[in-house]
PDB file of C-alpha atoms in Angstrom:
ATOM      1  CA  MET Z 862     119.966-114.230 -95.145  1.00 90.00           C
ATOM      2  CA  GLN Z 863     117.815-114.118 -92.058  1.00 93.00           C
ATOM      3  CA  GLN Z 864     118.333-111.514 -89.369  1.00 96.00           C
ATOM      4  CA  PHE Z 865     118.183-112.232 -85.687  1.00 97.00           C
ATOM      5  CA  PRO Z 866     117.549-109.557 -82.930  1.00 97.00           C
ATOM      6  CA  CYS Z 867     120.349-109.085 -80.351  1.00 97.00           C
ATOM      7  CA  PRO Z 868     118.765-107.359 -77.269  1.00 95.00           C
ATOM      8  CA  PHE Z 869     121.895-105.123 -77.153  1.00 94.00           C
ATOM      9  CA  CYS Z 870     122.753-104.456 -80.866  1.00 96.00           C
ATOM     10  CA  GLY Z 871     119.405-104.836 -82.696  1.00 96.00           C
ATOM     11  CA  LEU Z 872     118.912-106.808 -85.962  1.00 97.00           C
ATOM     12  CA  ARG Z 873     122.040-108.456 -87.356  1.00 97.00           C
ATOM     13  CA  ASP Z 874     122.743-111.214 -89.919  1.00 96.00           C
ATOM     14  CA  GLU Z 875     122.194-114.697 -88.613  1.00 95.00           C
ATOM     15  CA  THR Z 876     125.860-115.584 -89.297  1.00 95.00           C
ATOM     16  CA  GLU Z 877     126.815-113.355 -86.362  1.00 97.00           C
ATOM     17  CA  PHE Z 878     125.104-115.596 -83.915  1.00 97.00           C
ATOM     18  CA  HIS Z 879     125.968-118.874 -82.288  1.00 96.00           C
ATOM     19  CA  PHE Z 880     123.535-121.380 -80.814  1.00 96.00           C
ATOM     20  CA  ALA Z 881     124.586-122.252 -77.347  1.00 94.00           C
ATOM     21  CA  ALA Z 882     121.830-124.348 -75.512  1.00 93.00           C
ATOM     22  CA  GLU Z 883     118.203-124.851 -74.791  1.00 94.00           C
ATOM     23  CA  ALA Z 884     116.969-122.257 -72.223  1.00 94.00           C
ATOM     24  CA  GLY Z 885     115.655-123.329 -68.784  1.00 90.00           C
ATOM     25  CA  LYS Z 886     118.091-126.014 -67.829  1.00 90.00           C
ATOM     26  CA  VAL Z 887     119.264-125.856 -64.208  1.00 89.00           C
ATOM     27  CA  ARG Z 888     122.751-127.194 -63.367  1.00 90.00           C
ATOM     28  CA  PRO Z 889     122.664-129.766 -60.530  1.00 91.00           C
ATOM     29  CA  ASP Z 890     123.498-128.163 -57.195  1.00 89.00           C
ATOM     30  CA  THR Z 891     127.041-129.510 -56.365  1.00 87.00           C
ATOM     31  CA  ALA Z 892     127.091-127.790 -52.969  1.00 88.00           C
ATOM     32  CA  GLY Z 893     124.664-130.439 -51.545  1.00 80.00           C
ATOM     33  CA  ALA Z 894     124.581-134.173 -51.877  1.00 83.00           C
ATOM     34  CA  GLU Z 895     126.441-136.170 -54.511  1.00 90.00           C
ATOM     35  CA  ILE Z 896     124.949-135.798 -58.048  1.00 92.00           C
ATOM     36  CA  SER Z 897     123.795-138.965 -59.774  1.00 93.00           C
ATOM     37  CA  SER Z 898     125.131-139.863 -63.195  1.00 94.00           C
ATOM     38  CA  GLU Z 899     121.586-139.817 -64.420  1.00 93.00           C
ATOM     39  CA  ALA Z 900     121.168-136.227 -63.291  1.00 93.00           C
ATOM     40  CA  TRP Z 901     124.475-135.109 -64.913  1.00 93.00           C
ATOM     41  CA  ALA Z 902     123.526-136.835 -68.114  1.00 93.00           C
ATOM     42  CA  LYS Z 903     120.122-135.103 -68.160  1.00 93.00           C
ATOM     43  CA  TYR Z 904     121.661-131.758 -67.647  1.00 93.00           C
ATOM     44  CA  LEU Z 905     124.614-132.238 -70.090  1.00 92.00           C
ATOM     45  CA  TYR Z 906     123.180-134.269 -72.875  1.00 93.00           C
ATOM     46  CA  PHE Z 907     119.417-134.602 -73.007  1.00 92.00           C
ATOM     47  CA  GLN Z 908     117.461-131.998 -74.966  1.00 92.00           C
ATOM     48  CA  ARG Z 909     113.753-131.399 -75.609  1.00 93.00           C
ATOM     49  CA  ASN Z 910     114.549-130.505 -79.310  1.00 95.00           C
ATOM     50  CA  PRO Z 911     111.035-129.232 -79.909  1.00 95.00           C
ATOM     51  CA  LYS Z 912     109.331-128.980 -83.259  1.00 96.00           C
ATOM     52  CA  GLY Z 913     107.696-125.575 -83.204  1.00 96.00           C
ATOM     53  CA  ALA Z 914     108.082-122.858 -80.526  1.00 97.00           C
ATOM     54  CA  THR Z 915     111.312-122.946 -78.567  1.00 96.00           C
ATOM     55  CA  ARG Z 916     113.330-120.838 -76.086  1.00 96.00           C
ATOM     56  CA  GLU Z 917     117.122-120.969 -76.508  1.00 96.00           C
ATOM     57  CA  ILE Z 918     120.273-119.366 -75.369  1.00 96.00           C
ATOM     58  CA  TRP Z 919     122.311-117.816 -78.203  1.00 97.00           C
ATOM     59  CA  MET Z 920     125.497-115.765 -78.311  1.00 97.00           C
ATOM     60  CA  HIS Z 921     125.862-112.678 -80.453  1.00 97.00           C
ATOM     61  CA  THR Z 922     129.511-113.354 -81.384  1.00 97.00           C
ATOM     62  CA  THR Z 923     130.375-109.694 -82.197  1.00 96.00           C
ATOM     63  CA  CYS Z 924     129.268-108.322 -78.793  1.00 96.00           C
ATOM     64  CA  ARG Z 925     130.026-111.611 -77.029  1.00 96.00           C
ATOM     65  CA  GLU Z 926     126.692-111.387 -75.056  1.00 95.00           C
ATOM     66  CA  PHE Z 927     124.593-114.419 -74.315  1.00 95.00           C
ATOM     67  CA  PHE Z 928     120.752-113.877 -74.508  1.00 96.00           C
ATOM     68  CA  ILE Z 929     117.375-115.641 -74.792  1.00 96.00           C
ATOM     69  CA  LEU Z 930     116.098-116.104 -78.340  1.00 97.00           C
ATOM     70  CA  GLU Z 931     112.475-117.313 -78.839  1.00 97.00           C
ATOM     71  CA  ARG Z 932     111.731-118.706 -82.297  1.00 97.00           C
ATOM     72  CA  ASP Z 933     109.824-121.424 -84.205  1.00 97.00           C
ATOM     73  CA  THR Z 934     111.938-124.342 -85.406  1.00 96.00           C
ATOM     74  CA  VAL Z 935     109.628-125.078 -88.377  1.00 95.00           C
ATOM     75  CA  THR Z 936     108.870-121.584 -89.801  1.00 94.00           C
ATOM     76  CA  MET Z 937     112.195-120.128 -88.553  1.00 94.00           C
ATOM     77  CA  GLU Z 938     110.170-117.122 -87.457  1.00 95.00           C
ATOM     78  CA  VAL Z 939     111.764-115.245 -84.523  1.00 96.00           C
ATOM     79  CA  THR Z 940     109.160-114.233 -81.810  1.00 96.00           C
ATOM     80  CA  GLY Z 941     111.343-112.545 -79.205  1.00 95.00           C
ATOM     81  CA  ALA Z 942     114.731-111.801 -77.819  1.00 95.00           C
ATOM     82  CA  GLN Z 943     115.722-110.718 -74.246  1.00 94.00           C
ATOM     83  CA  ALA Z 944     118.723-110.387 -72.110  1.00 93.00           C
ATOM     84  CA  LEU Z 945     119.323-113.196 -69.643  1.00 89.00           C
ATOM     85  CA  ARG Z 946     118.840-110.724 -66.761  1.00 80.00           C
ATOM     86  CA  GLU Z 947     116.293-107.960 -67.172  1.00 70.00           C
ATOM     87  CA  ASP Z 948     118.528-105.307 -65.576  1.00 61.00           C
ATOM     88  CA  GLU Z 949     121.125-105.903 -68.258  1.00 56.00           C
ATOM     89  CA  GLU Z 950     118.894-104.717 -71.104  1.00 52.00           C
ATOM     90  CA  ALA Z 951     120.310-101.786 -72.933  1.00 50.00           C
TER      91      ALA Z 951
ATOM     92  CA  MET I1330     119.724-134.663 -79.758  1.00 89.00           C
ATOM     93  CA  HIS I1331     119.414-131.634 -81.985  1.00 93.00           C
ATOM     94  CA  SER I1332     117.836-131.506 -85.471  1.00 95.00           C
ATOM     95  CA  TYR I1333     119.425-129.678 -88.287  1.00 93.00           C
ATOM     96  CA  ALA I1334     118.828-129.204 -92.006  1.00 94.00           C
ATOM     97  CA  LEU I1335     121.442-130.798 -94.258  1.00 93.00           C
ATOM     98  CA  GLN I1336     121.354-129.385 -97.757  1.00 93.00           C
ATOM     99  CA  ALA I1337     122.252-130.904-101.064  1.00 94.00           C
ATOM    100  CA  PHE I1338     122.367-129.606-104.596  1.00 96.00           C
ATOM    101  CA  VAL I1339     122.014-131.127-108.125  1.00 97.00           C
ATOM    102  CA  SER I1340     123.292-129.474-111.251  1.00 97.00           C
ATOM    103  CA  GLU I1341     122.073-129.627-114.800  1.00 97.00           C
ATOM    104  CA  PRO I1342     123.307-132.766-116.693  1.00 97.00           C
ATOM    105  CA  LEU I1343     126.950-132.460-117.930  1.00 97.00           C
ATOM    106  CA  LYS I1344     129.215-134.702-119.995  1.00 96.00           C
ATOM    107  CA  PRO I1345     131.389-137.024-117.741  1.00 97.00           C
ATOM    108  CA  ILE I1346     133.989-134.888-115.895  1.00 95.00           C
ATOM    109  CA  ILE I1347     134.689-136.897-112.757  1.00 96.00           C
ATOM    110  CA  ASP I1348     134.287-140.609-111.825  1.00 95.00           C
ATOM    111  CA  THR I1349     134.783-140.491-108.127  1.00 96.00           C
ATOM    112  CA  VAL I1350     133.781-138.444-105.154  1.00 94.00           C
ATOM    113  CA  ALA I1351     135.839-135.235-104.555  1.00 94.00           C
ATOM    114  CA  PHE I1352     135.770-134.033-100.897  1.00 91.00           C
ATOM    115  CA  SER I1353     137.601-131.134 -99.319  1.00 90.00           C
ATOM    116  CA  PRO I1354     137.258-130.570 -95.490  1.00 85.00           C
ATOM    117  CA  SER I1355     139.023-127.181 -96.002  1.00 87.00           C
ATOM    118  CA  TYR I1356     136.387-125.956 -98.398  1.00 90.00           C
ATOM    119  CA  GLY I1357     133.697-127.852 -96.525  1.00 87.00           C
ATOM    120  CA  ILE I1358     132.275-129.388 -99.651  1.00 92.00           C
ATOM    121  CA  TYR I1359     132.059-132.605-101.639  1.00 93.00           C
ATOM    122  CA  PHE I1360     130.695-133.444-105.066  1.00 96.00           C
ATOM    123  CA  SER I1361     130.295-136.396-107.468  1.00 96.00           C
ATOM    124  CA  GLN I1362     128.622-137.040-110.773  1.00 97.00           C
ATOM    125  CA  SER I1363     125.536-139.197-111.166  1.00 96.00           C
ATOM    126  CA  ASP I1364     125.120-141.520-114.221  1.00 96.00           C
ATOM    127  CA  LYS I1365     122.618-139.085-115.718  1.00 95.00           C
ATOM    128  CA  GLY I1366     125.327-136.338-115.685  1.00 97.00           C
ATOM    129  CA  GLY I1367     124.122-134.217-112.861  1.00 97.00           C
ATOM    130  CA  LEU I1368     126.619-133.168-110.232  1.00 97.00           C
ATOM    131  CA  VAL I1369     125.571-133.939-106.759  1.00 96.00           C
ATOM    132  CA  ILE I1370     126.989-131.329-104.340  1.00 96.00           C
ATOM    133  CA  GLY I1371     126.885-131.110-100.515  1.00 93.00           C
ATOM    134  CA  GLY I1372     128.626-129.656 -97.459  1.00 90.00           C
ATOM    135  CA  GLY I1373     128.097-129.128 -93.831  1.00 87.00           C
ATOM    136  CA  LEU I1374     125.060-128.671 -91.678  1.00 89.00           C
ATOM    137  CA  ASP I1375     123.073-125.450 -91.230  1.00 90.00           C
ATOM    138  CA  ARG I1376     124.183-123.667 -88.058  1.00 88.00           C
ATOM    139  CA  VAL I1377     120.645-123.065 -86.744  1.00 92.00           C
ATOM    140  CA  PRO I1378     118.739-126.070 -85.281  1.00 94.00           C
ATOM    141  CA  SER I1379     115.728-126.557 -87.439  1.00 94.00           C
ATOM    142  CA  TYR I1380     112.890-128.771 -88.632  1.00 94.00           C
ATOM    143  CA  GLY I1381     112.224-126.447 -91.628  1.00 90.00           C
ATOM    144  CA  GLN I1382     112.926-128.628 -94.710  1.00 86.00           C
ATOM    145  CA  ARG I1383     114.499-125.970 -96.884  1.00 82.00           C
ATOM    146  CA  GLY I1384     117.836-124.865 -95.399  1.00 83.00           C
ATOM    147  CA  ASN I1385     119.162-121.318 -95.005  1.00 88.00           C
ATOM    148  CA  THR I1386     121.016-119.143 -97.479  1.00 92.00           C
ATOM    149  CA  PRO I1387     124.467-118.639 -95.677  1.00 93.00           C
ATOM    150  CA  LEU I1388     125.236-122.365 -96.038  1.00 93.00           C
ATOM    151  CA  GLN I1389     124.307-122.154 -99.676  1.00 93.00           C
ATOM    152  CA  ASP I1390     126.888-119.398-100.019  1.00 94.00           C
ATOM    153  CA  GLN I1391     129.455-121.428 -98.220  1.00 93.00           C
ATOM    154  CA  VAL I1392     128.936-124.669-100.154  1.00 95.00           C
ATOM    155  CA  LEU I1393     128.617-123.156-103.666  1.00 96.00           C
ATOM    156  CA  GLY I1394     131.419-120.618-103.033  1.00 95.00           C
ATOM    157  CA  GLY I1395     133.626-123.478-101.817  1.00 95.00           C
ATOM    158  CA  LEU I1396     132.739-125.570-104.785  1.00 96.00           C
ATOM    159  CA  VAL I1397     133.828-122.804-107.220  1.00 96.00           C
ATOM    160  CA  GLU I1398     137.077-122.178-105.353  1.00 95.00           C
ATOM    161  CA  PHE I1399     137.814-125.939-105.176  1.00 95.00           C
ATOM    162  CA  ALA I1400     136.827-126.496-108.942  1.00 95.00           C
ATOM    163  CA  PRO I1401     136.693-123.195-110.824  1.00 96.00           C
ATOM    164  CA  VAL I1402     135.797-125.017-114.005  1.00 95.00           C
ATOM    165  CA  LEU I1403     132.309-125.497-112.403  1.00 95.00           C
ATOM    166  CA  ALA I1404     131.660-121.805-112.009  1.00 95.00           C
ATOM    167  CA  GLN I1405     129.247-121.469-114.864  1.00 95.00           C
ATOM    168  CA  VAL I1406     127.325-124.698-114.137  1.00 96.00           C
ATOM    169  CA  LYS I1407     123.638-124.116-113.414  1.00 97.00           C
ATOM    170  CA  LEU I1408     121.789-125.749-110.521  1.00 96.00           C
ATOM    171  CA  LEU I1409     118.771-127.995-111.296  1.00 96.00           C
ATOM    172  CA  ARG I1410     117.360-128.278-107.740  1.00 93.00           C
ATOM    173  CA  HIS I1411     118.378-128.228-104.128  1.00 93.00           C
ATOM    174  CA  TRP I1412     116.702-129.357-100.910  1.00 91.00           C
ATOM    175  CA  GLY I1413     117.234-129.642 -97.126  1.00 92.00           C
ATOM    176  CA  GLY I1414     116.629-132.801 -95.217  1.00 92.00           C
ATOM    177  CA  ILE I1415     116.398-132.995 -91.477  1.00 94.00           C
ATOM    178  CA  VAL I1416     119.100-134.976 -89.591  1.00 93.00           C
ATOM    179  CA  ASP I1417     119.286-135.749 -85.939  1.00 93.00           C
ATOM    180  CA  VAL I1418     122.679-135.038 -84.335  1.00 92.00           C
ATOM    181  CA  SER I1419     123.555-136.589 -81.038  1.00 92.00           C
ATOM    182  CA  PRO I1420     125.905-134.903 -78.576  1.00 90.00           C
ATOM    183  CA  ASP I1421     128.924-136.946 -79.775  1.00 89.00           C
ATOM    184  CA  SER I1422     127.751-137.179 -83.383  1.00 88.00           C
ATOM    185  CA  SER I1423     127.489-140.918 -83.075  1.00 91.00           C
ATOM    186  CA  PRO I1424     124.273-142.963 -83.476  1.00 93.00           C
ATOM    187  CA  LEU I1425     122.128-144.358 -80.707  1.00 95.00           C
ATOM    188  CA  ILE I1426     121.666-148.155 -80.929  1.00 96.00           C
ATOM    189  CA  GLY I1427     120.150-150.174 -78.034  1.00 96.00           C
ATOM    190  CA  PRO I1428     117.280-150.759 -75.675  1.00 96.00           C
ATOM    191  CA  SER I1429     115.233-147.698 -74.675  1.00 94.00           C
ATOM    192  CA  PRO I1430     113.920-147.070 -71.143  1.00 92.00           C
ATOM    193  CA  VAL I1431     110.619-148.499 -72.320  1.00 95.00           C
ATOM    194  CA  PRO I1432     110.691-152.323 -72.118  1.00 93.00           C
ATOM    195  CA  GLY I1433     110.574-154.026 -75.586  1.00 93.00           C
ATOM    196  CA  LEU I1434     111.325-150.787 -77.434  1.00 96.00           C
ATOM    197  CA  TYR I1435     114.757-150.497 -79.113  1.00 97.00           C
ATOM    198  CA  VAL I1436     116.207-147.498 -80.709  1.00 96.00           C
ATOM    199  CA  ASN I1437     118.380-147.143 -83.854  1.00 95.00           C
ATOM    200  CA  CYS I1438     118.538-143.416 -84.559  1.00 93.00           C
ATOM    201  CA  GLY I1439     120.745-140.304 -84.313  1.00 92.00           C
ATOM    202  CA  TRP I1440     122.738-141.193 -87.426  1.00 91.00           C
ATOM    203  CA  GLY I1441     123.303-137.494 -88.171  1.00 88.00           C
ATOM    204  CA  THR I1442     124.712-137.148 -91.634  1.00 82.00           C
ATOM    205  CA  GLY I1443     126.187-140.598 -91.864  1.00 79.00           C
ATOM    206  CA  GLY I1444     123.108-142.918 -92.069  1.00 77.00           C
ATOM    207  CA  PHE I1445     123.097-143.812 -95.767  1.00 78.00           C
ATOM    208  CA  LYS I1446     126.724-144.940 -95.689  1.00 81.00           C
ATOM    209  CA  ALA I1447     126.572-146.740 -92.344  1.00 86.00           C
ATOM    210  CA  ILE I1448     123.134-148.328 -92.188  1.00 90.00           C
ATOM    211  CA  PRO I1449     124.120-151.779 -93.836  1.00 93.00           C
ATOM    212  CA  ALA I1450     126.341-152.279 -90.762  1.00 93.00           C
ATOM    213  CA  GLY I1451     123.887-150.599 -88.445  1.00 94.00           C
ATOM    214  CA  GLY I1452     120.978-152.786 -89.644  1.00 95.00           C
ATOM    215  CA  PHE I1453     123.030-155.881 -89.117  1.00 96.00           C
ATOM    216  CA  LEU I1454     123.938-154.861 -85.536  1.00 96.00           C
ATOM    217  CA  PHE I1455     120.375-153.835 -84.787  1.00 97.00           C
ATOM    218  CA  ALA I1456     118.968-157.175 -86.044  1.00 97.00           C
ATOM    219  CA  HIS I1457     121.491-158.919 -83.685  1.00 97.00           C
ATOM    220  CA  LEU I1458     120.141-156.785 -80.830  1.00 97.00           C
ATOM    221  CA  LEU I1459     116.508-157.592 -81.522  1.00 96.00           C
ATOM    222  CA  ALA I1460     117.162-161.315 -82.038  1.00 96.00           C
ATOM    223  CA  ASN I1461     119.250-161.768 -78.949  1.00 95.00           C
ATOM    224  CA  ASP I1462     118.029-158.980 -76.711  1.00 94.00           C
ATOM    225  CA  GLN I1463     121.705-158.079 -76.150  1.00 94.00           C
ATOM    226  CA  HIS I1464     124.273-156.002 -77.873  1.00 97.00           C
ATOM    227  CA  HIS I1465     126.692-157.213 -80.553  1.00 96.00           C
ATOM    228  CA  SER I1466     130.118-156.218 -79.234  1.00 96.00           C
ATOM    229  CA  VAL I1467     130.492-153.683 -81.985  1.00 95.00           C
ATOM    230  CA  SER I1468     127.155-151.814 -81.090  1.00 96.00           C
ATOM    231  CA  ARG I1469     127.642-151.896 -77.282  1.00 96.00           C
ATOM    232  CA  PRO I1470     129.596-148.573 -77.168  1.00 96.00           C
ATOM    233  CA  PHE I1471     126.577-146.902 -78.932  1.00 95.00           C
ATOM    234  CA  ASP I1472     124.176-147.692 -76.169  1.00 96.00           C
ATOM    235  CA  LEU I1473     122.176-144.872 -74.552  1.00 94.00           C
ATOM    236  CA  GLY I1474     124.014-145.594 -71.336  1.00 95.00           C
ATOM    237  CA  ARG I1475     127.074-143.940 -72.695  1.00 95.00           C
ATOM    238  CA  PHE I1476     125.783-140.470 -71.706  1.00 94.00           C
ATOM    239  CA  GLU I1477     125.600-141.602 -68.018  1.00 94.00           C
ATOM    240  CA  SER I1478     128.874-143.501 -67.982  1.00 94.00           C
ATOM    241  CA  GLY I1479     130.720-140.773 -69.821  1.00 91.00           C
ATOM    242  CA  PHE I1480     132.156-143.081 -72.492  1.00 93.00           C
ATOM    243  CA  LEU I1481     131.173-141.027 -75.391  1.00 92.00           C
ATOM    244  CA  VAL I1482     131.987-142.051 -79.010  1.00 90.00           C
ATOM    245  CA  ASP I1483     133.346-138.885 -80.497  1.00 82.00           C
ATOM    246  CA  GLU I1484     132.934-139.595 -84.140  1.00 72.00           C
ATOM    247  CA  GLY I1485     133.110-135.934 -85.006  1.00 68.00           C
ATOM    248  CA  ALA I1486     136.645-135.614 -83.583  1.00 64.00           C
ATOM    249  CA  ALA I1487     137.661-139.005 -85.147  1.00 64.00           C
ATOM    250  CA  SER I1488     136.679-138.160 -88.673  1.00 62.00           C
ATOM    251  CA  GLY I1489     137.414-134.409 -88.632  1.00 57.00           C
ATOM    252  CA  ILE I1490     133.959-133.574 -89.844  1.00 60.00           C
ATOM    253  CA  ALA I1491     132.385-130.237 -88.762  1.00 54.00           C
ATOM    254  CA  HIS I1492     129.708-131.332 -86.546  1.00 49.00           C
TER     255      HIS I1492
END
């Protein structure tokens, strides 16, 4: 059983965590002009799916907080975890 | 597309006990017996996207625990080997068949956990696409354009599988 670090709760079993999305995606700004189907498809469905170092958004399902998890998709080594906003860090 | 490890297990050889595939969505497992007597056991995908070809332990607990609940007679059976293969899962768990954005390059991928069973049909449709430079009517819904049109092919929902 691998343990993942939650920025708020510390190290917990991997089964307490849920993968949400790749980090760094920006939702199309719907306040301005009409959004093309291509832009929505890119935001909703297209992933980088990197082999190696990656930054992802995960949820710690017991405290219900989303956060950034940095890890390696080949070695499964976790290299960092941080709150989505720095001022939220415990 | 996300890549996940899909794990499978093979037991020590046993005398014949089952001549079909036993599958339980509730327990999240399936098993069958090879001609050499080994049980072939599998279940769902790992929950962590990965290219590491070994699989993680919580899924081993889930699959082997489910197997023993489903078929308690197998509780004492020893495993011979186990492995994790990487499968590419698309947003709607259906394969991608069709022309790519690069002229002359066609894709036939994203089969997730279903490739071995479906590729005889998938190969036929792909050959039709290569020979005619247009889709067979059966493969057209699997075109990359479905992510822009919104006409997803939700195979996961249709078959009740867990991904």
